[in-house]
Short mmCIF file of C-alpha atoms and ligand atoms in Angstrom, two decimals:
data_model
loop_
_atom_site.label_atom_id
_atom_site.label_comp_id
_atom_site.label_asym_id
_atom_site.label_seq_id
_atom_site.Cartn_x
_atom_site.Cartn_y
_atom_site.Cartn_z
CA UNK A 165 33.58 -1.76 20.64
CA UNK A 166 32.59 -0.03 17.32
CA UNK A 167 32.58 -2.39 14.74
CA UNK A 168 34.46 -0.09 11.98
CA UNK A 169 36.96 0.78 14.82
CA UNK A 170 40.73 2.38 12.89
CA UNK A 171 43.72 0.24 14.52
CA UNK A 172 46.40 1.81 12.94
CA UNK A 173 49.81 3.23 13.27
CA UNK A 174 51.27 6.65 12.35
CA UNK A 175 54.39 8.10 10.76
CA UNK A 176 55.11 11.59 9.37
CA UNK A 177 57.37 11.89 6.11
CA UNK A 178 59.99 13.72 7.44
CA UNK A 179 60.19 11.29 10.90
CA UNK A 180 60.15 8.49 8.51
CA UNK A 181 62.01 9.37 5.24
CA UNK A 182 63.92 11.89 5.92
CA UNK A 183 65.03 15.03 5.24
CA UNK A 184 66.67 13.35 1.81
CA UNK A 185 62.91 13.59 -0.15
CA UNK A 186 62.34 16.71 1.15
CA UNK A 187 64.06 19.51 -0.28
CA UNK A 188 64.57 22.60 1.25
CA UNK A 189 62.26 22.98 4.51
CA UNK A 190 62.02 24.69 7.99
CA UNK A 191 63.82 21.34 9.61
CA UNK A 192 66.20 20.56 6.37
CA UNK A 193 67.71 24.00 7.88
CA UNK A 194 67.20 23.96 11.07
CA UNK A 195 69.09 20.10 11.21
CA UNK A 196 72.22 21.87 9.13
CA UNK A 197 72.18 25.00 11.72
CA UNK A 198 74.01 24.33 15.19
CA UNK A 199 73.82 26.38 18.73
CA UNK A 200 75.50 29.27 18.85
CA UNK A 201 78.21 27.37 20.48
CA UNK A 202 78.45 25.21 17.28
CA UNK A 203 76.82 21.92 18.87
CA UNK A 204 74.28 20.36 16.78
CA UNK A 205 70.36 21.13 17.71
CA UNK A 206 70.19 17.26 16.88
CA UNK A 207 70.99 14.82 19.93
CA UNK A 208 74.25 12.71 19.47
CA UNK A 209 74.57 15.10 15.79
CA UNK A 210 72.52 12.79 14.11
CA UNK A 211 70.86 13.97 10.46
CA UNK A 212 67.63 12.71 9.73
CA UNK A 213 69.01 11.64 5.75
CA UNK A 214 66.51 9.00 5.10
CA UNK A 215 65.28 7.54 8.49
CA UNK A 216 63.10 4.53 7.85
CA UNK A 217 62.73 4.98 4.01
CA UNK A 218 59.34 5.23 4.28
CA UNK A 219 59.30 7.19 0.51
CA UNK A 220 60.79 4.16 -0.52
CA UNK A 221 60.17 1.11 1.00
CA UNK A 222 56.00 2.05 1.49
CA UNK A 223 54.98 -1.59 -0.34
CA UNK A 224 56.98 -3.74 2.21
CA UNK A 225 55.95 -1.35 5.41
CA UNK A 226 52.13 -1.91 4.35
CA UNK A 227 52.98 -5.69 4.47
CA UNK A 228 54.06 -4.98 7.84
CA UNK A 229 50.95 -3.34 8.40
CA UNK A 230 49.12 -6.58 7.19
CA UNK A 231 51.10 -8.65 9.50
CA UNK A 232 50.02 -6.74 12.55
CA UNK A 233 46.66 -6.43 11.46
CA UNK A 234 46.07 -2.59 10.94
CA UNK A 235 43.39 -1.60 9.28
CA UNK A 236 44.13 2.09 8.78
CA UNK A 237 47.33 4.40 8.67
CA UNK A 238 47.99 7.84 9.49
CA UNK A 239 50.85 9.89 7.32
CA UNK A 240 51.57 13.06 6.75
CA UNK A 241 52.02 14.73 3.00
CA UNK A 242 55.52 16.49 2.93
CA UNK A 243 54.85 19.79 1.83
CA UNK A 244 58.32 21.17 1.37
CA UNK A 245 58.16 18.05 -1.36
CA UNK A 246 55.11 18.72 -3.04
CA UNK A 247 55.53 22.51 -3.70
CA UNK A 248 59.52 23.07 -3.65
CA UNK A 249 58.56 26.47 -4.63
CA UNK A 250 55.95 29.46 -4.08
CA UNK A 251 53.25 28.12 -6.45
CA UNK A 252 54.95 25.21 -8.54
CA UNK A 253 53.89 21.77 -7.65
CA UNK A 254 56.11 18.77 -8.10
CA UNK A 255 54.05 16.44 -10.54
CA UNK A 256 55.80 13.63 -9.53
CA UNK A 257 55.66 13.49 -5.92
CA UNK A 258 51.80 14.18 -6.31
CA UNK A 259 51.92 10.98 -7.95
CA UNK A 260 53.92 9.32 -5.72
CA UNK A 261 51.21 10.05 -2.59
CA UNK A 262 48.86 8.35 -5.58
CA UNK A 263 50.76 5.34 -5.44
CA UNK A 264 50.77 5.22 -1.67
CA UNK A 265 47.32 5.62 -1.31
CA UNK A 266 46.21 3.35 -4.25
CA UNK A 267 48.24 0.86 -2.48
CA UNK A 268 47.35 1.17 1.06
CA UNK A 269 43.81 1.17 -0.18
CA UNK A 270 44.47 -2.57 -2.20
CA UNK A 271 45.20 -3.47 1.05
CA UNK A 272 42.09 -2.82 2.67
CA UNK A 273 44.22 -0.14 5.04
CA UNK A 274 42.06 3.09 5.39
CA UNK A 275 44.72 6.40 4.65
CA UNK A 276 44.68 8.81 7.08
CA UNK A 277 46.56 11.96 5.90
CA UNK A 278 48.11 15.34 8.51
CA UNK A 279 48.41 18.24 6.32
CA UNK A 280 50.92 19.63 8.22
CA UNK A 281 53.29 17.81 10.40
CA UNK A 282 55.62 20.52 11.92
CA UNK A 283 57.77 20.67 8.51
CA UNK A 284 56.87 23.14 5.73
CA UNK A 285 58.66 24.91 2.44
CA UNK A 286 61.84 26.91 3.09
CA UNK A 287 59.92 29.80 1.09
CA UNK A 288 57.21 29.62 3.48
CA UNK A 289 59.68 29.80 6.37
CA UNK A 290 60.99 32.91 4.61
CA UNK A 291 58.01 34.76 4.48
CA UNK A 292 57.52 34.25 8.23
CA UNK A 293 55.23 30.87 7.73
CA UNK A 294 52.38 31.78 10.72
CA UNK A 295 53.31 33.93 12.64
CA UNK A 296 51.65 36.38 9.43
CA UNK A 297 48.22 36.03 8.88
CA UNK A 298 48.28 36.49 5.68
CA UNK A 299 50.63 33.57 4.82
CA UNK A 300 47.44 31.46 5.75
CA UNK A 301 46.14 31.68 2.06
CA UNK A 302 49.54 29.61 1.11
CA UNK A 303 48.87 26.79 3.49
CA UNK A 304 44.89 26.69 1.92
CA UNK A 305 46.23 26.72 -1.35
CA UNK A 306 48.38 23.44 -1.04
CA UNK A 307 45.25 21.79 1.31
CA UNK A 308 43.07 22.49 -1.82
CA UNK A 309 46.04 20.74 -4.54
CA UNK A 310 45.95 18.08 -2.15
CA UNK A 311 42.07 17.59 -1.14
CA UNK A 312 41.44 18.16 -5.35
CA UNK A 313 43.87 15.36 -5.94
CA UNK A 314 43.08 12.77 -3.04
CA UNK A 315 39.62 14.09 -1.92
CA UNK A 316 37.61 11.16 -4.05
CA UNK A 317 39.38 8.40 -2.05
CA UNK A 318 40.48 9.62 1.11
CA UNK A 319 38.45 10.10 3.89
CA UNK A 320 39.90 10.73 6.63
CA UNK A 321 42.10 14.16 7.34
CA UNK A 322 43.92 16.18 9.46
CA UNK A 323 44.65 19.71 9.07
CA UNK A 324 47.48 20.38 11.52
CA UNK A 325 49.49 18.20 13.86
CA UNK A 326 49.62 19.53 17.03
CA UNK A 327 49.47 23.43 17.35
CA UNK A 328 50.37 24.01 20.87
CA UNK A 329 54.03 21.79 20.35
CA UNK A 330 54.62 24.24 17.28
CA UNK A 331 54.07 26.53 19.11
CA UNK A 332 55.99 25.35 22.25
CA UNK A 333 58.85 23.85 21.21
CA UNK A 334 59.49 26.57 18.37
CA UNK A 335 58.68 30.08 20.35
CA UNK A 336 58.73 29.59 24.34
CA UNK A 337 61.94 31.15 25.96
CA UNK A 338 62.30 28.26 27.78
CA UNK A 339 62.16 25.59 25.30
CA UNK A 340 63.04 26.30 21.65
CA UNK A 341 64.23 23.11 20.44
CA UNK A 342 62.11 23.30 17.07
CA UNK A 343 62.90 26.18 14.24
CA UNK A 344 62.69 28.54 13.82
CA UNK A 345 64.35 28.49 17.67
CA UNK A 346 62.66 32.07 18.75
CA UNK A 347 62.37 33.11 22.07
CA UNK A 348 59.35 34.61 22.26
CA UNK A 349 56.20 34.34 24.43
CA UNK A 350 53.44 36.99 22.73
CA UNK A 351 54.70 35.78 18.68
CA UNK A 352 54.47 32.10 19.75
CA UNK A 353 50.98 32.75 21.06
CA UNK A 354 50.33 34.62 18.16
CA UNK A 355 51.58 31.42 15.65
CA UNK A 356 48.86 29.69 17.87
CA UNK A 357 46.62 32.05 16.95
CA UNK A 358 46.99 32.03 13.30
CA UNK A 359 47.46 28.10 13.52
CA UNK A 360 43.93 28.05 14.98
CA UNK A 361 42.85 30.06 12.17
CA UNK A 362 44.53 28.16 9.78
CA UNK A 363 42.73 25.31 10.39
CA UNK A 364 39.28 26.71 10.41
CA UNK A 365 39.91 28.32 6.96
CA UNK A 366 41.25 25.16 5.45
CA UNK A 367 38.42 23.01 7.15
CA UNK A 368 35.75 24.92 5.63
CA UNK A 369 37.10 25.43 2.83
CA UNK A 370 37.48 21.79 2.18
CA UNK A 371 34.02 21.16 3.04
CA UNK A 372 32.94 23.28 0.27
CA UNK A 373 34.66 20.89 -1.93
CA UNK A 374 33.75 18.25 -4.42
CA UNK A 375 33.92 15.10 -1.98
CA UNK A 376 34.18 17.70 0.85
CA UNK A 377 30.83 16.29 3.02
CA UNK A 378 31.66 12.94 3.46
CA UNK A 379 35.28 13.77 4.61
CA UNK A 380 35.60 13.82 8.39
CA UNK A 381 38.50 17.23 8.68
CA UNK A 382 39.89 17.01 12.53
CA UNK A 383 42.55 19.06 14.05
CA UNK A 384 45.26 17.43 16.17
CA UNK A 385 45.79 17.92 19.43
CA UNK A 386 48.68 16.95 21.75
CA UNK A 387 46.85 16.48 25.09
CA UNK A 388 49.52 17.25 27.26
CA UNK A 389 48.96 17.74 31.50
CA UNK A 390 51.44 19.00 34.11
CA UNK A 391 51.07 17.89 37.58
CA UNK A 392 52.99 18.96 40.76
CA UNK A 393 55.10 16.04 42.24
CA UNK A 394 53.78 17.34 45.52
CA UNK A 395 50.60 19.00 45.17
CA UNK A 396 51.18 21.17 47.99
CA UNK A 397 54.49 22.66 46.26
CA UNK A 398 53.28 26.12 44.80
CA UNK A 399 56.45 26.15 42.96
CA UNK A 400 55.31 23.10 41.71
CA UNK A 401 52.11 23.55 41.23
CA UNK A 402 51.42 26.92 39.60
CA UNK A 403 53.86 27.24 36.35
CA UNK A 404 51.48 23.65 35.65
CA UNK A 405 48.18 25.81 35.97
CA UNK A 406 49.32 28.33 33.51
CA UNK A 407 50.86 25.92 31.31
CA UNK A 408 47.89 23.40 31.32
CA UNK A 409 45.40 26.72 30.23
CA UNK A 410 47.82 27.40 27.47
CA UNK A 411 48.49 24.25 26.33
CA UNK A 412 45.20 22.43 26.51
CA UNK A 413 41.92 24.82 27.84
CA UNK A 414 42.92 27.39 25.45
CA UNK A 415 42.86 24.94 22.30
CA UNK A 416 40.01 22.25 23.51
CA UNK A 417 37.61 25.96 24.19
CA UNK A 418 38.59 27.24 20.68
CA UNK A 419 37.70 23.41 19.17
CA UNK A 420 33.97 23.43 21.69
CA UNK A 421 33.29 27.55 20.21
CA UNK A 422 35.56 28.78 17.51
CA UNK A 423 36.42 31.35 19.72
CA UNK A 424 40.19 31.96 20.36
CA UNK A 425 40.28 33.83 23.31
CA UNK A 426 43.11 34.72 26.14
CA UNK A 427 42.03 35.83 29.36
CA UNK A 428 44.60 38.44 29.89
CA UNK A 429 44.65 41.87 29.55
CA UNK A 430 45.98 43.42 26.28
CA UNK A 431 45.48 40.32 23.97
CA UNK A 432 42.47 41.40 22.32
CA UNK A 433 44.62 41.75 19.31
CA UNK A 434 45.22 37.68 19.58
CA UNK A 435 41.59 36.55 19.38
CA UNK A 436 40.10 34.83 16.63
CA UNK A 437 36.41 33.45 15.59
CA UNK A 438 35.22 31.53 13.26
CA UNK A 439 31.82 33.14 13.84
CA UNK A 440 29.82 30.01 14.01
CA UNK A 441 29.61 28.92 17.56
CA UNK A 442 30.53 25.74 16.71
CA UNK A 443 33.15 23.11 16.33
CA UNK A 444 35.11 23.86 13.13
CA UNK A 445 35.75 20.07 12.98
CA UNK A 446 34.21 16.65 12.39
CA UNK A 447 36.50 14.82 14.79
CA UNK A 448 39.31 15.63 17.31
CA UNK A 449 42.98 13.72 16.80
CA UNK A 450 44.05 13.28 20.53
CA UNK A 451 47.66 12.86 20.80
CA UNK A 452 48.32 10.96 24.26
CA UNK A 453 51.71 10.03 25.55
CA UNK A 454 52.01 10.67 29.44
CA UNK A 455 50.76 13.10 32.19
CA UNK A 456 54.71 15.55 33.05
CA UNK A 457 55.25 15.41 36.57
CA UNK A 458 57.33 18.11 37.56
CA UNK A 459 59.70 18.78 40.83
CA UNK A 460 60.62 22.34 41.73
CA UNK A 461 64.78 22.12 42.18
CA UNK A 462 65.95 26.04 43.00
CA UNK A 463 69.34 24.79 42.62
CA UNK A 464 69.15 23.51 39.02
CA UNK A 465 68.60 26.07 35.97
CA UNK A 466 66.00 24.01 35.30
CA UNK A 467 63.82 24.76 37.68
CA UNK A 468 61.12 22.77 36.76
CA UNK A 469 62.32 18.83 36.12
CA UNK A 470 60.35 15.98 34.64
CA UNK A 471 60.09 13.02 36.80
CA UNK A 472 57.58 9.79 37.59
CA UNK A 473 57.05 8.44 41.07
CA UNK A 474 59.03 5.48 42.54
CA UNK A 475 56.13 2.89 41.77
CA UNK A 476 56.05 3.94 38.48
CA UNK A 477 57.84 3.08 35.16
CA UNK A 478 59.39 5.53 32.92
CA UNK A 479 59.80 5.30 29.51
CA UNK A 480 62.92 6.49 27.12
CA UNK A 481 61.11 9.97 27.33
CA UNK A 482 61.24 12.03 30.34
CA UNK A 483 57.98 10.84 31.45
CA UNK A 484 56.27 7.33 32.65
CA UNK A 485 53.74 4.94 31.68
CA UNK A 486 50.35 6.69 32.84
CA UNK A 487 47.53 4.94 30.27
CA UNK A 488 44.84 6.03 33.14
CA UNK A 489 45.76 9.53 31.71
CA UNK A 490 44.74 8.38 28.17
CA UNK A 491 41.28 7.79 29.57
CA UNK A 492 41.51 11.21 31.44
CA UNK A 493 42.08 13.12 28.43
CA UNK A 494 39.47 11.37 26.18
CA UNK A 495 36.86 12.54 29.04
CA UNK A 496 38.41 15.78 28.61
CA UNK A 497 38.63 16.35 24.94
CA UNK A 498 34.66 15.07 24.70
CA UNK A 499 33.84 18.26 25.81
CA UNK A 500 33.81 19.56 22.42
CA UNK A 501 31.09 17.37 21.02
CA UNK A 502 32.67 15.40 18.47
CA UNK A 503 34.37 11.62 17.81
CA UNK A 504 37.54 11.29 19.01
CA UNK A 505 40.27 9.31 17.20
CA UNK A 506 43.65 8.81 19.39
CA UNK A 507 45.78 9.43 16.47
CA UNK A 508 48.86 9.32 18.22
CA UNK A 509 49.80 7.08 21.50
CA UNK A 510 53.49 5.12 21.97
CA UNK A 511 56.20 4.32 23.74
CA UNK A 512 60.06 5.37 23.42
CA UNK A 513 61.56 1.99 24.53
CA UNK A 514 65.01 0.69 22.97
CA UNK A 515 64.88 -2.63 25.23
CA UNK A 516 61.17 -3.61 23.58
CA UNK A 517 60.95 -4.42 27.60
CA UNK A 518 58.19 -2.13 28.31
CA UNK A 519 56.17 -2.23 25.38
CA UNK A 520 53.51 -4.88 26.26
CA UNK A 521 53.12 -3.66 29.01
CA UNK A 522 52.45 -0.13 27.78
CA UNK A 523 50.33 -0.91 24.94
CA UNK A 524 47.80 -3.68 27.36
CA UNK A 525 47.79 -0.38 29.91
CA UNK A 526 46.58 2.20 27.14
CA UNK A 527 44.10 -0.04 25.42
CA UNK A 528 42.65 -0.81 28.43
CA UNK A 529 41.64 2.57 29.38
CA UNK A 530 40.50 3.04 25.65
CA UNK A 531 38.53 0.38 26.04
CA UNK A 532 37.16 1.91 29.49
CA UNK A 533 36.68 5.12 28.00
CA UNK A 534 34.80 3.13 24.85
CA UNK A 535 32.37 0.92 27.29
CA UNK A 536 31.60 4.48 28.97
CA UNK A 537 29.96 5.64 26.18
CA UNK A 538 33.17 8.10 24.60
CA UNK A 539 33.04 8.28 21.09
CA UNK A 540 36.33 7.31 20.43
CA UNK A 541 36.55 5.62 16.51
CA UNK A 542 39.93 4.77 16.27
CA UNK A 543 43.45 4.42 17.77
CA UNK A 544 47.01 5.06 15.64
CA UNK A 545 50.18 3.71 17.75
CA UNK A 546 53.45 5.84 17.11
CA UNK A 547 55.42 4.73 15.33
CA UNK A 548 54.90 1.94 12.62
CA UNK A 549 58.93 1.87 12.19
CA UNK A 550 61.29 3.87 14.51
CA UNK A 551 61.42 7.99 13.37
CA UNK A 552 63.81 10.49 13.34
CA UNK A 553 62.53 12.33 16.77
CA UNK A 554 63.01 15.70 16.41
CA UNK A 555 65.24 17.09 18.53
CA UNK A 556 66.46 13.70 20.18
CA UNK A 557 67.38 12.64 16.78
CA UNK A 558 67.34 8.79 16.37
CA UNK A 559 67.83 8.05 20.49
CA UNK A 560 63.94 6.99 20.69
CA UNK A 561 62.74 3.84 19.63
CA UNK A 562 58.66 4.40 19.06
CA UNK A 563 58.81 1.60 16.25
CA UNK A 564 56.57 -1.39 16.37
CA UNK A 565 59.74 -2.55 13.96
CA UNK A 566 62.97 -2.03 14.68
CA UNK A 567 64.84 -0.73 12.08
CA UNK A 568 68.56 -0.86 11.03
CA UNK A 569 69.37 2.44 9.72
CA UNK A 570 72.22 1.11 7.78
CA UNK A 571 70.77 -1.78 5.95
CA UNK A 572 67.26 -0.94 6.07
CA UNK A 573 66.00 -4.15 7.50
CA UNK A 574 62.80 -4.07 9.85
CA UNK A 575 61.81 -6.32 12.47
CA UNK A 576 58.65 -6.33 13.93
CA UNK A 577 59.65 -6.07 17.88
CA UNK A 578 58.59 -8.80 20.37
CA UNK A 579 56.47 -5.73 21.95
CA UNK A 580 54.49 -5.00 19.03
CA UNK A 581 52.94 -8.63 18.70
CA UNK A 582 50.99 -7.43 22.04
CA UNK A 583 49.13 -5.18 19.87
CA UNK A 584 48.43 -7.30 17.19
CA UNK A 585 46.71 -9.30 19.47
CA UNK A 586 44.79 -7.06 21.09
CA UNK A 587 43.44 -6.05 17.39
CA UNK A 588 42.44 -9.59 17.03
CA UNK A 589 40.64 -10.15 20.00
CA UNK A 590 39.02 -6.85 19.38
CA UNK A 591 37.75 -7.57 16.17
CA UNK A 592 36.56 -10.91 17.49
CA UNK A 593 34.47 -10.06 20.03
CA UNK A 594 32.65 -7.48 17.88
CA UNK A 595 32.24 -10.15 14.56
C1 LIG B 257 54.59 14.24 17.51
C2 LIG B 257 55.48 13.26 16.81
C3 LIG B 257 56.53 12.71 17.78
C4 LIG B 257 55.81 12.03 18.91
C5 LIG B 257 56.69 11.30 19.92
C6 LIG B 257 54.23 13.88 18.94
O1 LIG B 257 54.28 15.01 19.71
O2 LIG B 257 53.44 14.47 16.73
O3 LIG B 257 56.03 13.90 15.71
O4 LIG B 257 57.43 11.86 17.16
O5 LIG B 257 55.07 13.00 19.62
O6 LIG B 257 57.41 12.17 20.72
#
């Protein structure tokens, strides 16, 4: 076990404040929009308002932190709240990140900031946000306020949180559950595109910054596998062969090469290089959750439907415990040459009666992966306090604390205390 290993956990601002710090963003609007029926897009018509209070209540969450032994964090940097609009940055809430940062340091917690965590300006959703090209320059332009600001004392980064889940939850026909809600195959492989671009330009420009060598710059990628229930079942088994290229071989080749490339005919137009033959990256983030096992069902309009098999446990996501995956898709990601750092890896469980058992399943494969000689430097559990999920709105439970949403009160879950210990015996055996 590395001896400067990252346990940590991670949040983003929105998940964990709110939308009430943030101003006028892609989600602010896309929470306030319904269906065209006039349901909300939210589960249950929750609003995120402040989630966990995270802006807030940052002091006693890093005491939290302390309690379970973390010794690094991973948060995002709300963008919508930082330049409210085109050009004019919010003194204050620069400040504010100064705070949280000069405090996290003090307590011996490494920061680990995301760039971009799915939620950006309003104004930059107005001009089209990536699915332009040109809109790229905005994105460098608040990576370079931030890295100018931060740069000296931060180390760690992450450009964009998971490109492919933009992408899919925000563009595919099928799926559409993120703004801006289009339906649309060739632009949502086209926002890839330009997200993959978007990275390299703010990665090297970074570099080029004061400070900008000894930061390590990683994109983050959701590693995310379909399987056929039966793998005889072609229905089953070939929407998962296209989807696994698109979701994973597509982004892990671009992080190996810097070449963006789709194998089709007619998407010349789509391909991007950085030129340089080389990762444009110092690490990969390698967001883990679960392998999706899908049954064919003709009858449903859901053709496709998540499920686990009867031995194994779900969690309260449509998918089950699988940490042999985790070590899977470390093996995998390796291929590009770089360190890996698991910067997201958790479990949905409102009964805290799965936890345990989830975290001792993960780590153990990380620690497989580890004694096989993978580079892996750190490991973030989602969430340090239950999040506003997305879509599901505040059904999921991630937190290693509980929280009440109406008083604010945390409490560190039975299941959490599993990983706390498994820090401490870490650390031990590597004193
Ligand atoms: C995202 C998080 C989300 C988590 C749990 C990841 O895809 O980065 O924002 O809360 O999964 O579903």
């Amino acid at each position: 076990m590395p001896k400067l290993f990252k346990w940590g956990a991670s949040i983003s601002e929105y998940q964990n404040s709110g939308a009430f710090h943030c101003a006028d963003s892609n989600w602010t609007r896309w929470e306030k929009s319904t269906h065209p029926n006039g349901i909300s897009r939210i589960k249950n018509g929750d609003a995120s308002g402040c989630s966990a209070d995270f802006w807030n209540r940052y002091a006693h969450d890093i005491e939290l932190m302390k309690q379970l032994k973390l010794n690094s964090f991973r948060f995002s940097i709300a963008w919508e709240r930082i330049e409210p609009q085109e050009g004019i940055f919010d003194e204050e809430a620069l400040k504010h990140y100064d705070q949280v940062i000069d405090a996290l340091i003090a307590a011996d917690i490494e920061p680990m900031i995301t760039l971009h965590h799915f939620t950006h300006p309003g104004w930059f959703e107005d001009f089209g946000a990536f699915e332009h090209e040109e809109n790229i320059a905005y994105f460098v332009r608040f990576a370079k306020k931030i890295f100018e600001r931060f740069g000296h004392k931060v180390t760690l980064w992450n450009t964009i949180n998971e490109p492919t889940i933009y992408m899919f939850q925000g563009y595919l026909p099928f799926n559409s559950v993120f703004p801006p809600g289009q339906k649309n195959f060739g632009l949502g492989l086209r926002v890839l595109r330009n997200l993959m671009h978007a990275h390299a330009e703010v990665y090297y420009t970074l570099k080029k910054m004061k400070h900008g060598k000894k930061a390590q710059i990683g994109l983050v990628h959701q590693y995310l596998k379909f399987k056929p229930y039966h793998w005889w079942n072609l229905p089953e088994y070939a929407p998962g062969l296209m989807l696994n290229y698109m979701m994973n071989d597509l982004v892990l080749n671009y992080c190996k090469t810097g070449n963006f490339r789709i194998p089709l005919p007619f998407t010349h137009y789509l391909a991007y290089s950085t030129g340089e033959q080389k990762p444009p990256m110092d690490f990969i983030g390698l967001n883990y959750y679960s392998r999706v096992l899908v049954t064919f069902n003709a009858q449903s309009k859901d053709l496709l439907q998540p499920t686990c098999y009867p031995h194994e446990t779900m969690t309260d996501m449509p998918y089950a415990i699988y940490g042999k995956g985790l070590y899977e898709a470390i093996a995998d990601v390796s291929c590009i040459g770089v360190p890996i750092y698991i910067t997201e890896n958790g479990i949905a469980d409102h009964k805290d009666d799965r936890r345990a058992t989830f975290i001792n399943d993960y780590t153990e494969n990380l620690f497989r992966a580890i004694e096989d000689g993978y580079d892996v430097r750190g490991y973030y559990y989602w969430s340090l306090t239950d999040n506003f999920e997305w879509d599901m709105g505040y059904s999921m439970k991630f937190g290693l604390c509980a929280v009440n949403l109406q008083t604010q009160e945390r409490t560190i879950r039975d299941g959490a205390w599993q990983y706390a210990r498994i820090i401490e015996m870490a650390q031990s055996a590597t004193a």
